[in-house]
XYZ file of C-alpha atoms in Angstrom:
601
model
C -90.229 -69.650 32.959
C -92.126 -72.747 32.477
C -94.659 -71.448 29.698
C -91.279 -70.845 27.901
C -90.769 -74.285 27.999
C -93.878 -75.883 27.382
C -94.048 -76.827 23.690
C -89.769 -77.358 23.049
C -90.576 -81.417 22.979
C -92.529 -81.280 19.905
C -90.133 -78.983 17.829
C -87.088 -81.024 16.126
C -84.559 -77.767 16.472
C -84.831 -78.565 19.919
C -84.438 -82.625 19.657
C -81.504 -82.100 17.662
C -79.605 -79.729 20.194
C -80.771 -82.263 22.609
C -79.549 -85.159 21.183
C -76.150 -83.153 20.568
C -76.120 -82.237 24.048
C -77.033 -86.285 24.823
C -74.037 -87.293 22.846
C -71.868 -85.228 24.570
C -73.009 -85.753 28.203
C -72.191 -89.886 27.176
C -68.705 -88.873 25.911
C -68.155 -86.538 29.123
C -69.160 -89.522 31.212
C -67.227 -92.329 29.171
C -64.098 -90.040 28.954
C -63.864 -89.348 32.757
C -64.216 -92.625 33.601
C -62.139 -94.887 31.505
C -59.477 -91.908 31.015
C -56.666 -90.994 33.024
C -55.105 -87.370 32.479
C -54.438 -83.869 34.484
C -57.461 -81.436 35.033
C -60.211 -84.075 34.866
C -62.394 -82.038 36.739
C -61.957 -78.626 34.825
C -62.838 -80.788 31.869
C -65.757 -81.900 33.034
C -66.543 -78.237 34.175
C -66.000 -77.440 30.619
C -68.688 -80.351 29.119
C -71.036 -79.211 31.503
C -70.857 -75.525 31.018
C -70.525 -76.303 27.261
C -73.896 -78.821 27.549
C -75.900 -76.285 29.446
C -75.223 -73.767 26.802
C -76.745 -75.736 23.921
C -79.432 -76.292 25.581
C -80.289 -73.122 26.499
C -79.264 -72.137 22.811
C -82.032 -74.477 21.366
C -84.667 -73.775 23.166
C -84.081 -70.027 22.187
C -84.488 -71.521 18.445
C -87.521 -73.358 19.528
C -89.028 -71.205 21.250
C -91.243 -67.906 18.765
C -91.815 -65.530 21.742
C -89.628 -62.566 22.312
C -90.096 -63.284 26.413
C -88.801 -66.767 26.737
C -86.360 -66.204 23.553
C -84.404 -63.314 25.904
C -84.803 -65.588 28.825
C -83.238 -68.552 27.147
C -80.537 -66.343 26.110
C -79.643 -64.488 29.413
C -79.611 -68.151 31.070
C -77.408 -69.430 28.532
C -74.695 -66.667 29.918
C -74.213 -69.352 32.718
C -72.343 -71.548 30.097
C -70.563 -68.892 28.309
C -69.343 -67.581 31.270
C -68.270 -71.490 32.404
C -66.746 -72.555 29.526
C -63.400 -70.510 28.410
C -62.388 -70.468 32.349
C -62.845 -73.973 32.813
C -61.438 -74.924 29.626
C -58.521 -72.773 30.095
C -57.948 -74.233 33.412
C -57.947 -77.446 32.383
C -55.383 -76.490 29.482
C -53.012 -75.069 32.527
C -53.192 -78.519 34.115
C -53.464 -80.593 31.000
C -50.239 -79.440 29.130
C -48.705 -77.707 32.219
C -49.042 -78.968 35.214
C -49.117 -75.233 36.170
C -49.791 -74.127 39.822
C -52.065 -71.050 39.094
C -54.858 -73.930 38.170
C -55.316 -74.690 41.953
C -56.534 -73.167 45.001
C -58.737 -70.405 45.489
C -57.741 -68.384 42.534
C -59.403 -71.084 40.223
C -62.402 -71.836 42.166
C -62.737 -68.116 42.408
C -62.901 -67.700 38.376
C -65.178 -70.549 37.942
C -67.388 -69.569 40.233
C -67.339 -65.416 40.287
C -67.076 -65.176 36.321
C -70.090 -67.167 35.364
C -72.251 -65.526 38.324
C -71.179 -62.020 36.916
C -71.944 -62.592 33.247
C -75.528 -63.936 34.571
C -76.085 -61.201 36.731
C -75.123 -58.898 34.120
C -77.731 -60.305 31.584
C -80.439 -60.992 34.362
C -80.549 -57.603 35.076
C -80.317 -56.325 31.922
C -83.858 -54.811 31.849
C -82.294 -52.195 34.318
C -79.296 -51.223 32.542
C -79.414 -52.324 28.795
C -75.368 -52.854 29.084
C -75.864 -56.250 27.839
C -78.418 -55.737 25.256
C -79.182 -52.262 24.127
C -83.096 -51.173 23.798
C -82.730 -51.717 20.146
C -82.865 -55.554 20.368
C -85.780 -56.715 18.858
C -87.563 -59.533 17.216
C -88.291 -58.023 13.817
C -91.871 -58.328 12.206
C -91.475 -61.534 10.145
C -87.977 -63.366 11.667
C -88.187 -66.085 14.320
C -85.107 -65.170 16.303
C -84.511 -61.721 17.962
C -81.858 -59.615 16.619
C -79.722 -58.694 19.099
C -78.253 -55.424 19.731
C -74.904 -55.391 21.977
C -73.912 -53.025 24.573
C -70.542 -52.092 26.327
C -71.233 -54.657 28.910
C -71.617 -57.407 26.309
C -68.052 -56.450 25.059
C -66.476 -55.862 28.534
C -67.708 -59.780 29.396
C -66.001 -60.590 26.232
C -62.606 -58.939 26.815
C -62.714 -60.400 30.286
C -63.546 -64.344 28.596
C -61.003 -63.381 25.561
C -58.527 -63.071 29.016
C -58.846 -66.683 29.768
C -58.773 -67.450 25.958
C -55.451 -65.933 25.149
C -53.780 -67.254 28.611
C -55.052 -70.517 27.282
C -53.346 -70.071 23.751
C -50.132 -68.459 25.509
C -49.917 -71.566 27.506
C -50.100 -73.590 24.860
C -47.532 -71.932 22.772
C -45.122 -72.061 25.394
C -45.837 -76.048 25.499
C -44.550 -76.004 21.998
C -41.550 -75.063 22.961
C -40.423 -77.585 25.941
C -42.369 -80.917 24.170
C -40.857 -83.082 21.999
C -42.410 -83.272 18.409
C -44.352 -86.480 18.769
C -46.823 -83.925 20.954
C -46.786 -81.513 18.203
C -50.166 -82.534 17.008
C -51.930 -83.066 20.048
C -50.827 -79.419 21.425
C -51.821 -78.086 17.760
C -55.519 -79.660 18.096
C -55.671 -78.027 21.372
C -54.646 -74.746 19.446
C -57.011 -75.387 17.424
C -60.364 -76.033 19.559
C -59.242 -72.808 21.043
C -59.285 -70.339 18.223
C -62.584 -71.995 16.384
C -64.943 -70.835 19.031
C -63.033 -67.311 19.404
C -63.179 -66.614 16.173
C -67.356 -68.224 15.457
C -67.856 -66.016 18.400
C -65.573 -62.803 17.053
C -67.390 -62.996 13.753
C -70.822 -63.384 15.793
C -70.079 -60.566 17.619
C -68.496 -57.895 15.196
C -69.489 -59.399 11.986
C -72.975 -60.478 12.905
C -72.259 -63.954 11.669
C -74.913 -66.565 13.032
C -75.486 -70.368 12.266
C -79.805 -70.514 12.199
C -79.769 -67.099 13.246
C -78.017 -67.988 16.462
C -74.541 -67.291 18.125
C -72.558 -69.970 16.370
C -70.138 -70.117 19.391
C -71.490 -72.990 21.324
C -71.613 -75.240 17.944
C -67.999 -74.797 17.352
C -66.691 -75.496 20.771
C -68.919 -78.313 20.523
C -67.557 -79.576 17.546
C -64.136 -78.946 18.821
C -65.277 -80.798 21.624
C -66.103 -84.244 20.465
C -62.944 -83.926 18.429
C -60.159 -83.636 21.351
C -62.352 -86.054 23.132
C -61.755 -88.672 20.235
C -58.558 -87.685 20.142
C -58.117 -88.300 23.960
C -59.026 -92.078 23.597
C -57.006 -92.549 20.374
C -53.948 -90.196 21.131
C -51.423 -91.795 23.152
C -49.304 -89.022 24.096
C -50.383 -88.293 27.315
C -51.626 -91.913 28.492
C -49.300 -92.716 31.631
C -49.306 -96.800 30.715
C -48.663 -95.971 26.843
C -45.843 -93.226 27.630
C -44.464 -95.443 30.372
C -43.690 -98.178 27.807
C -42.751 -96.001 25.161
C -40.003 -94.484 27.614
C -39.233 -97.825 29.020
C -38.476 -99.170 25.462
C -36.134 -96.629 24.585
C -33.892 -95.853 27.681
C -33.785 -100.124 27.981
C -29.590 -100.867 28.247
C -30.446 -103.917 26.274
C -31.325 -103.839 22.726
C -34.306 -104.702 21.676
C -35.906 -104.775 18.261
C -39.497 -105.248 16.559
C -40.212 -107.328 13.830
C -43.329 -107.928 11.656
C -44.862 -110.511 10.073
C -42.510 -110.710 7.136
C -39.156 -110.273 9.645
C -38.692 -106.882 8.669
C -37.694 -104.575 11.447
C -40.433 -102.274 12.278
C -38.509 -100.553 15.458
C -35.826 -100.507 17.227
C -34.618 -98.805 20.508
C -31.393 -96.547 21.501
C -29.546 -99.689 22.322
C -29.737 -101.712 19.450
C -29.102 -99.070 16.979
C -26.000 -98.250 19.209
C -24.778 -102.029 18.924
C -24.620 -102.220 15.667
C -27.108 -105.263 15.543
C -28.932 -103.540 12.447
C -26.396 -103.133 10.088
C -24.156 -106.366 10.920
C -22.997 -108.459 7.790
C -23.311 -111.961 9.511
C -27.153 -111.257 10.761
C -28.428 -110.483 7.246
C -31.960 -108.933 6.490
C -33.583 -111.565 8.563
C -32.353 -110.898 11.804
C -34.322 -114.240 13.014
C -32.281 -116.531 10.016
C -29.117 -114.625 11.346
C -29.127 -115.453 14.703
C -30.230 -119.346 14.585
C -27.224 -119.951 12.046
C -24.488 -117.975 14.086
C -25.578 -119.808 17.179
C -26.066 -123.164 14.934
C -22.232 -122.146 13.578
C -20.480 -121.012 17.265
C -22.823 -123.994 18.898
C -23.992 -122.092 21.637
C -26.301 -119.431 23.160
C -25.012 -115.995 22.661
C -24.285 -114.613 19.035
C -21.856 -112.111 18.481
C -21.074 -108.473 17.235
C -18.800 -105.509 17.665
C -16.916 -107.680 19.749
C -19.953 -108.148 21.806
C -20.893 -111.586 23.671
C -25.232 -111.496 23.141
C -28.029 -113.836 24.132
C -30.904 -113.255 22.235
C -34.388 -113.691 23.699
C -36.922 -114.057 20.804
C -40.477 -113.698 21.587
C -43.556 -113.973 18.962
C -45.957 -111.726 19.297
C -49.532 -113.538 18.881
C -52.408 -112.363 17.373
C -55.155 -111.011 19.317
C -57.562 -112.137 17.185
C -56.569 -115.259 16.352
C -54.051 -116.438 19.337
C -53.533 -120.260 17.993
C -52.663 -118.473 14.635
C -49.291 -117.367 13.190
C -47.634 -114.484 14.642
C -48.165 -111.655 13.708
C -44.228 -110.254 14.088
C -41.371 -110.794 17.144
C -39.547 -109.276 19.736
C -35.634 -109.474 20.106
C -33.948 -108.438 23.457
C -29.982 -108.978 23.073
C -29.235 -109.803 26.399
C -25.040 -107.940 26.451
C -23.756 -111.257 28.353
C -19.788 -109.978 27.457
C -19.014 -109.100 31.327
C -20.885 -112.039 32.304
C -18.782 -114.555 30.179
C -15.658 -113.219 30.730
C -16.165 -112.722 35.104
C -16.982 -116.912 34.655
C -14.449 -118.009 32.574
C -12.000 -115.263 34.962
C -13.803 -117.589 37.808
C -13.383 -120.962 36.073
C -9.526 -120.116 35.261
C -8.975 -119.208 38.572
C -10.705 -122.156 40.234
C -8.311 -124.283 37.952
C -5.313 -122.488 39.406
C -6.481 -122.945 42.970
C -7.155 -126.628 42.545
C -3.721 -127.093 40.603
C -1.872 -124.831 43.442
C -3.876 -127.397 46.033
C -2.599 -130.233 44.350
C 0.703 -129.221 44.075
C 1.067 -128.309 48.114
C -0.188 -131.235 48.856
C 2.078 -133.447 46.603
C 4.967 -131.067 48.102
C 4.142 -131.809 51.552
C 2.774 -135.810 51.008
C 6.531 -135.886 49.542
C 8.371 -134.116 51.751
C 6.883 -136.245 54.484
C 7.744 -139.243 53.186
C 11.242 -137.599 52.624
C 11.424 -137.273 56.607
C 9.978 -140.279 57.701
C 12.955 -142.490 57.310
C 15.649 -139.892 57.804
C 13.898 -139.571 61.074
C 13.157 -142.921 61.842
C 16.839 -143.787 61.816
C 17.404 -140.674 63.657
C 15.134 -141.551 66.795
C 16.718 -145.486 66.271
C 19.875 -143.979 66.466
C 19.061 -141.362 69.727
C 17.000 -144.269 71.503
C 19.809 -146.739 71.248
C 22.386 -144.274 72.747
C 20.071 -143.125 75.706
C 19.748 -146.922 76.376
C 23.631 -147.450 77.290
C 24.116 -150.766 74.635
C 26.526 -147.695 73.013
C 28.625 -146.873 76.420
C 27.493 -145.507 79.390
C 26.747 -141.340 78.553
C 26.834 -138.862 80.928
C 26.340 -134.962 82.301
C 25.867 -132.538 79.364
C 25.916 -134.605 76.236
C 23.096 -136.959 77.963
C 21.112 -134.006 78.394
C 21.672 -132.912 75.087
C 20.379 -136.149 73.417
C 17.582 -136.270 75.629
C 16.129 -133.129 74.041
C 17.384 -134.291 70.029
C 15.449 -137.468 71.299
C 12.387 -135.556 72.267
C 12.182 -133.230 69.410
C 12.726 -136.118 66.891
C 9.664 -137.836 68.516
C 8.052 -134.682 67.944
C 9.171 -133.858 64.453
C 8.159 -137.899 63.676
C 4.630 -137.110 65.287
C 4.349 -134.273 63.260
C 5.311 -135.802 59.485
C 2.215 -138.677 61.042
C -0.064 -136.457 61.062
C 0.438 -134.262 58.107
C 0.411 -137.916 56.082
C -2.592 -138.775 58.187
C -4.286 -135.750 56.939
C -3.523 -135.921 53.292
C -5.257 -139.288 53.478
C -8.478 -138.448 55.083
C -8.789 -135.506 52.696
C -8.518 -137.404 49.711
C -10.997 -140.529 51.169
C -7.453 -143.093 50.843
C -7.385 -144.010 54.812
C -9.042 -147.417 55.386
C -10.567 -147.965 58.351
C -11.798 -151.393 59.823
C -15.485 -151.438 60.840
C -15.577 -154.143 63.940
C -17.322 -153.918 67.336
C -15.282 -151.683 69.913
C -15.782 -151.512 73.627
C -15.905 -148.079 73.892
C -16.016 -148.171 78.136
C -13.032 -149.994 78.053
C -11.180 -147.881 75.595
C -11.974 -144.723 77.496
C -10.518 -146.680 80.779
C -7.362 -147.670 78.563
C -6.675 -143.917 77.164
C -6.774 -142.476 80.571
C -4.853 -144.902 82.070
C -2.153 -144.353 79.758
C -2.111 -140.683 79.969
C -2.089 -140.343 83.078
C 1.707 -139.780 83.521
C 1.317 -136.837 81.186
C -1.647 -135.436 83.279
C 0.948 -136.084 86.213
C 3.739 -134.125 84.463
C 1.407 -131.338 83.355
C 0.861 -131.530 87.162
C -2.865 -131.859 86.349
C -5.321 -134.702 87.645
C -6.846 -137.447 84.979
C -10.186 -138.935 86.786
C -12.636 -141.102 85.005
C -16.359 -140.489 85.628
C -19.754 -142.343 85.327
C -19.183 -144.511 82.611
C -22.712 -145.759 82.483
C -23.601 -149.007 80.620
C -21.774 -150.967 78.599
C -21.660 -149.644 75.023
C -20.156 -151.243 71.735
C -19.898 -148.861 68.662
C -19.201 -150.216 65.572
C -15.317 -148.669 63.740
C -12.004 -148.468 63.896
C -10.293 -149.052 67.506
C -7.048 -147.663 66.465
C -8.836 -144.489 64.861
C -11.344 -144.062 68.099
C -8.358 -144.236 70.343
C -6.528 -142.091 68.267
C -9.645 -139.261 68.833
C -10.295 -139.760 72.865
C -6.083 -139.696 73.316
C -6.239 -136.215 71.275
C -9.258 -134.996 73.292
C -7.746 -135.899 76.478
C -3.863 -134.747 75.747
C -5.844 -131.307 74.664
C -8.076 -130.919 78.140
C -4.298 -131.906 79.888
C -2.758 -129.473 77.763
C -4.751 -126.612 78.357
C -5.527 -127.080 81.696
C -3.939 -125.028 84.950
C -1.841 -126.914 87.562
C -4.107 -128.908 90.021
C -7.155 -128.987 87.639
C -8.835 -131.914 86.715
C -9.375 -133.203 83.400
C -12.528 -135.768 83.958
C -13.715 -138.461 80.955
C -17.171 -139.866 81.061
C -19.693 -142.011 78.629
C -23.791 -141.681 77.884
C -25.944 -143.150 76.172
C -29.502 -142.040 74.649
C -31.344 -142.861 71.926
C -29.107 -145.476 70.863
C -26.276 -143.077 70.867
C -23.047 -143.054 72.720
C -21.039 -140.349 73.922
C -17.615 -139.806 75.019
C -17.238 -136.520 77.298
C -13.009 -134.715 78.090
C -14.020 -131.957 80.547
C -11.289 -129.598 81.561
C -11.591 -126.577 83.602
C -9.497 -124.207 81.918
C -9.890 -120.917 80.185
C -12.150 -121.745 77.877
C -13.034 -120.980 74.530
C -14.671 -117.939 73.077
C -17.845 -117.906 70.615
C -17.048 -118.262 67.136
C -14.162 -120.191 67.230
C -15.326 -123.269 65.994
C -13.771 -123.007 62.316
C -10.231 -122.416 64.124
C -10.290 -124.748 67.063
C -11.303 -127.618 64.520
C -9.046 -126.122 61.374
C -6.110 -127.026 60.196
C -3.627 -126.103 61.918
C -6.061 -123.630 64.211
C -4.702 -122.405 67.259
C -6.032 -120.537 69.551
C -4.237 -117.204 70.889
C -3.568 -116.835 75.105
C -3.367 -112.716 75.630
C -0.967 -112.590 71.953
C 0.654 -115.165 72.797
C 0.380 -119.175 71.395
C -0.551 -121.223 74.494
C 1.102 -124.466 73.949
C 3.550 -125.746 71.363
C 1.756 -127.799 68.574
C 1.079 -128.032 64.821
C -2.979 -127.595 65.420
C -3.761 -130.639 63.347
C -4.728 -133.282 66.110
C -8.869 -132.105 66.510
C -9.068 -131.331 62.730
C -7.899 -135.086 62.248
C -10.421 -136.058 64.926
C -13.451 -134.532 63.770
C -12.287 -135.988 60.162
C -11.966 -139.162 61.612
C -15.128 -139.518 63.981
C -16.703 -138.367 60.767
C -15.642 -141.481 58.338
C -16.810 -143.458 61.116
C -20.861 -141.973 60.907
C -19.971 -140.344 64.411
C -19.312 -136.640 65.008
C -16.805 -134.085 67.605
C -18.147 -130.917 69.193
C -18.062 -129.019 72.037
C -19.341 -126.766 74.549
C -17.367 -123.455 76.353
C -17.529 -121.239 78.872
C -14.984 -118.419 78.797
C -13.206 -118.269 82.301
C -14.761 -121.975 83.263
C -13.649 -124.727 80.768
C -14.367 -126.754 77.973
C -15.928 -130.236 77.466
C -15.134 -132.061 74.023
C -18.086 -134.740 73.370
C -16.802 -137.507 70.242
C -20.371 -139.370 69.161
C -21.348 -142.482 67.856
C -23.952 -144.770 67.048
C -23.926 -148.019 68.725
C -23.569 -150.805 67.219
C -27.038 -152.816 67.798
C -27.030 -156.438 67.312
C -22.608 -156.912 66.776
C -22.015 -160.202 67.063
C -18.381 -160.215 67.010
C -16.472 -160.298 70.252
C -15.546 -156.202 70.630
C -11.955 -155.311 69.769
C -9.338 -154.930 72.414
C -7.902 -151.378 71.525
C -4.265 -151.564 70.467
C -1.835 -148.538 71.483
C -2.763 -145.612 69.185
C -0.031 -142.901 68.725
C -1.174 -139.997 70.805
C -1.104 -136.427 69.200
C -0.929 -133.739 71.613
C -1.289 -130.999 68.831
């Protein structure tokens, strides 16, 4: 076998097919690697079946000797055999995918068909099916004349299986792929029939290229054309189809324009919305847009009573990036919902505030209304009870009592209400003086310690620490320890204890109503401190009350930079801690705190 090839190197039939064969290895290798498709390896079967044949082809031209010319020829059967099963696998997977290119069956083919078609013209000497005893080199040619037996034509019928599956499956491509895969389908057609027929007329016709099979040529030729169209062809590149798809099932429109403005493409969306063909845009869709948004004086354009915000992009040239551009992308942003949910929201907002304003003019109003009406009404009560009237006795004294009582209340409750209205809209003025906040605690508890007694709860004062001055209203801080303790009181159980104690740390002071009643569960924070918020006892309210006295003491320890919270156990109690800073360096003697008007709610 190697005498056969001594000598190809110097003969230029043979540098040609190897340079050909060169070429194509280097398009093989370039293709696989930089290329992404289905059946990459059944294509690269198919180069190197296709490779080895020309090869073996050319040194059968280059070689004169009948010996190594039969050799070269029964070795190129290898690559005959390769070829239209690889190739037509890779077609299956290429165009399909189709499940009969996997598994065994396909490694099977590729490996049995090949081996057979070798084996068939490696032994030929023993059986002429391949080549009859008639073939020849003839006195005076260079190339043997072959002379084909039933076995050549039974390898054929077997290859021409694989050829027409391979054209079947492409035809039935046709049918399910949209047109812009028309011509890449109809090359494949193409590279499949060229070789079938070089090799029918080669075969039945006797047609040769250089007095050789012209087979190997054509599917080479065929080749190096798919491959080129591979790299150029976008059809089946996942990244090109992916935008492709992505630009035409987009819900916004979105349109391409050239250099000179002149729309190029456009998507489902935009030729949907009417964009193209509306009056006010004109033929430069760019010009359009800036003078209905320089007309309207604002962002969005419309059309078909459609609210838009156009996104214009310029596309730069990759060539020359700090030239012009070289054309622009629109994307109409559809911005109709959007509008109309915010100015829904906005109207709505408008209504709230107005309804807010208007409830609490009604109530600021209607407490005014009340308070004197009820002033005069407890003036009236209290002077009665007091006996300046004439003496009162038995059932109608009783009866006042309670009118006086629920006037107080009623009074207490229009306070409050008014008190609120004011902190909400920042109008309460507080002073900001030195308070003694020891001695206030000692004050509050003193004086609510007949309604501990008539709760029949205990009122105790704690450690009370050092002496602390805070720097705020007295009135308002009494106002917020007599609502903390009438609350502990309140919600305490007869014989409990309600204690009050003061801390300092970190040049903070803090003000501490423990009671040991039921408690209150997690979460409740936004109701215990709410307006009106109050809390439920097994479905039922627990005490009588508007809920408004800890919302107006948070709101007031607030104004004065201090802050109310608390901590709960369900089952053990509660302790309510008010906050402040204290006042370092006050150099005013500290306020004596004045009577505040206890809320109980």
């Amino acid at each position: 076998m190697l005498t056969c090839f001594q000598g190809l190197m110097l003969d230029p039939v043979y540098w040609t097919v190897l340079a050909v064969s060169t070429i194509a290895a280097a398009v093989a290798f370039w293709t696989l690697k930089f290329q992404e498709f289905h059946g990459k390896i059944y294509y690269a079967l198919t180069f190197l079946g296709m490779i080895w044949t020309l090869m073996m082809v050319g040194a059968e031209a280059a070689t004169p000797a009948y010996a190594c010319q039969m050799q070269q020829a029964q070795l190129a059967w290898l690559g005959h055999g390769l070829v239209p099963v690889a190739w037509s696998f890779f077609i299956f997977e290429y165009v399909g995918p189709s499940s009969r290119s996997r598994g065994w069956v396909s490694l099977l083919a590729l490996i049995a068909v090949p081996l057979a078609a070798f084996g068939l013209a490696a032994t030929n000497d023993w059986h002429h099916l391949i080549y009859t005893a008639e073939t020849a080199l003839q006195p005076g040619d260079d190339q043997i004349t072959f002379a084909h037996g039933p076995g050549y034509f039974l390898v054929l019928a077997v290859l021409y299986c694989f050829v027409m599956a391979t054209l079947i499956w492409l035809g039935r491509a046709f049918f399910r792929a949209k047109r812009a895969a028309w011509p890449l389908l109809t090359m494949l057609v193409v590279i499949t029939l060229i070789p079938l027929g070089a090799n029918a007329a080669y075969a039945l016709l006797g047609f040769t290229v250089v007095g050789l099979d012209p087979t190997a040529f054509m599917f080479t030729l065929g080749i190096f054309a798919f491959s080129w169209l591979l790299v150029t062809n976008k059809t089946m590149d996942m990244p090109s189809v992916g935008q492709s798809t992505l630009f035409d099932t987009m819900s916004e429109p979105l349109i391409l324009l050239d250099a000179r403005r002149r729309v190029i493409r456009s998507n489902a969306a935009a030729k949907r919305s009417g964009l193209l063909s509306d009056p006010t845009l004109g033929d430069d869709l760019i010009a359009g847009i800036e003078a209905q948004m320089a007309q309207h004086g604002s962002a969005h354009i419309t059309c078909s009573k459609r609210l838009y915000e156009p996104r214009v992009q310029p596309i730069e040239n990759p060539l020359a990036p700090a030239g012009p551009a070289i054309g622009w992308s629109v994307t109409f942003v559809d911005v109709t919902e959007r509008i109309a949910t915010t100015t829904a929201l906005e109207r709505a907002l408008r209504e709230a505030d107005e309804a807010n304003r208007a409830k609490d003019e009604f109530i600021s109003v209607v407490s005014h209304e009340l308070r004197t009406p009820l002033t005069s009404l407890k003036g009236g009560l209290a002077l009665a009870l007091s006996g300046k009237l004439g003496e009162i006795k038995g059932p109608l004294r009783s009866s006042l009592d309670i009118a006086h009582r629920n006037g107080v209340r009623l009074s207490r409750l229009v306070d409050n209400i008014l008190l609120v209205q004011k902190l909400e809209v920042q109008a309460l003025s507080l002073e900001w003086l030195p308070v003694d906040l020891p001695a206030l605690l000692r004050e509050s508890i003193e004086e609510n310690r007949m309604y501990a007694h008539e709760r029949g709860v205990r009122l105790d004062i704690g450690s009370v620490g050092q002496p602390a001055v805070v720097l705020g209203d007295a009135f308002a801080i009494r106002q917020v320890v007599d609502n903390l303790i009438s609350n502990a009181v309140k919600f305490s159980n007869v014989g409990d204890t309600v204690e009050g104690t003061l801390t300092t740390n970190n040049g903070r002071v803090r003000v501490s109503i423990r009671d040991h009643g039921r408690g209150i569960p997690e979460g409740m924070e936004e109701k215990v401190f709410g307006r009106f918020g109050q809390l439920d006892d097994d479905g039922q309210k627990s005490t009588q009350g508007s809920g408004l006295g800890l919302h107006i003491s948070r709101q007031l320890a607030r104004q004065m930079a201090g802050d109310l919270f608390y901590e709960s156990e369900v089952g053990v109690g509660s302790t309510f801690h008010v906050e402040f800073g204290i006042g370092a360096g006050a150099e005013a003697t500290p306020q004596a705190a004045p009577s505040a008007l206890q809320s109980t709610d």
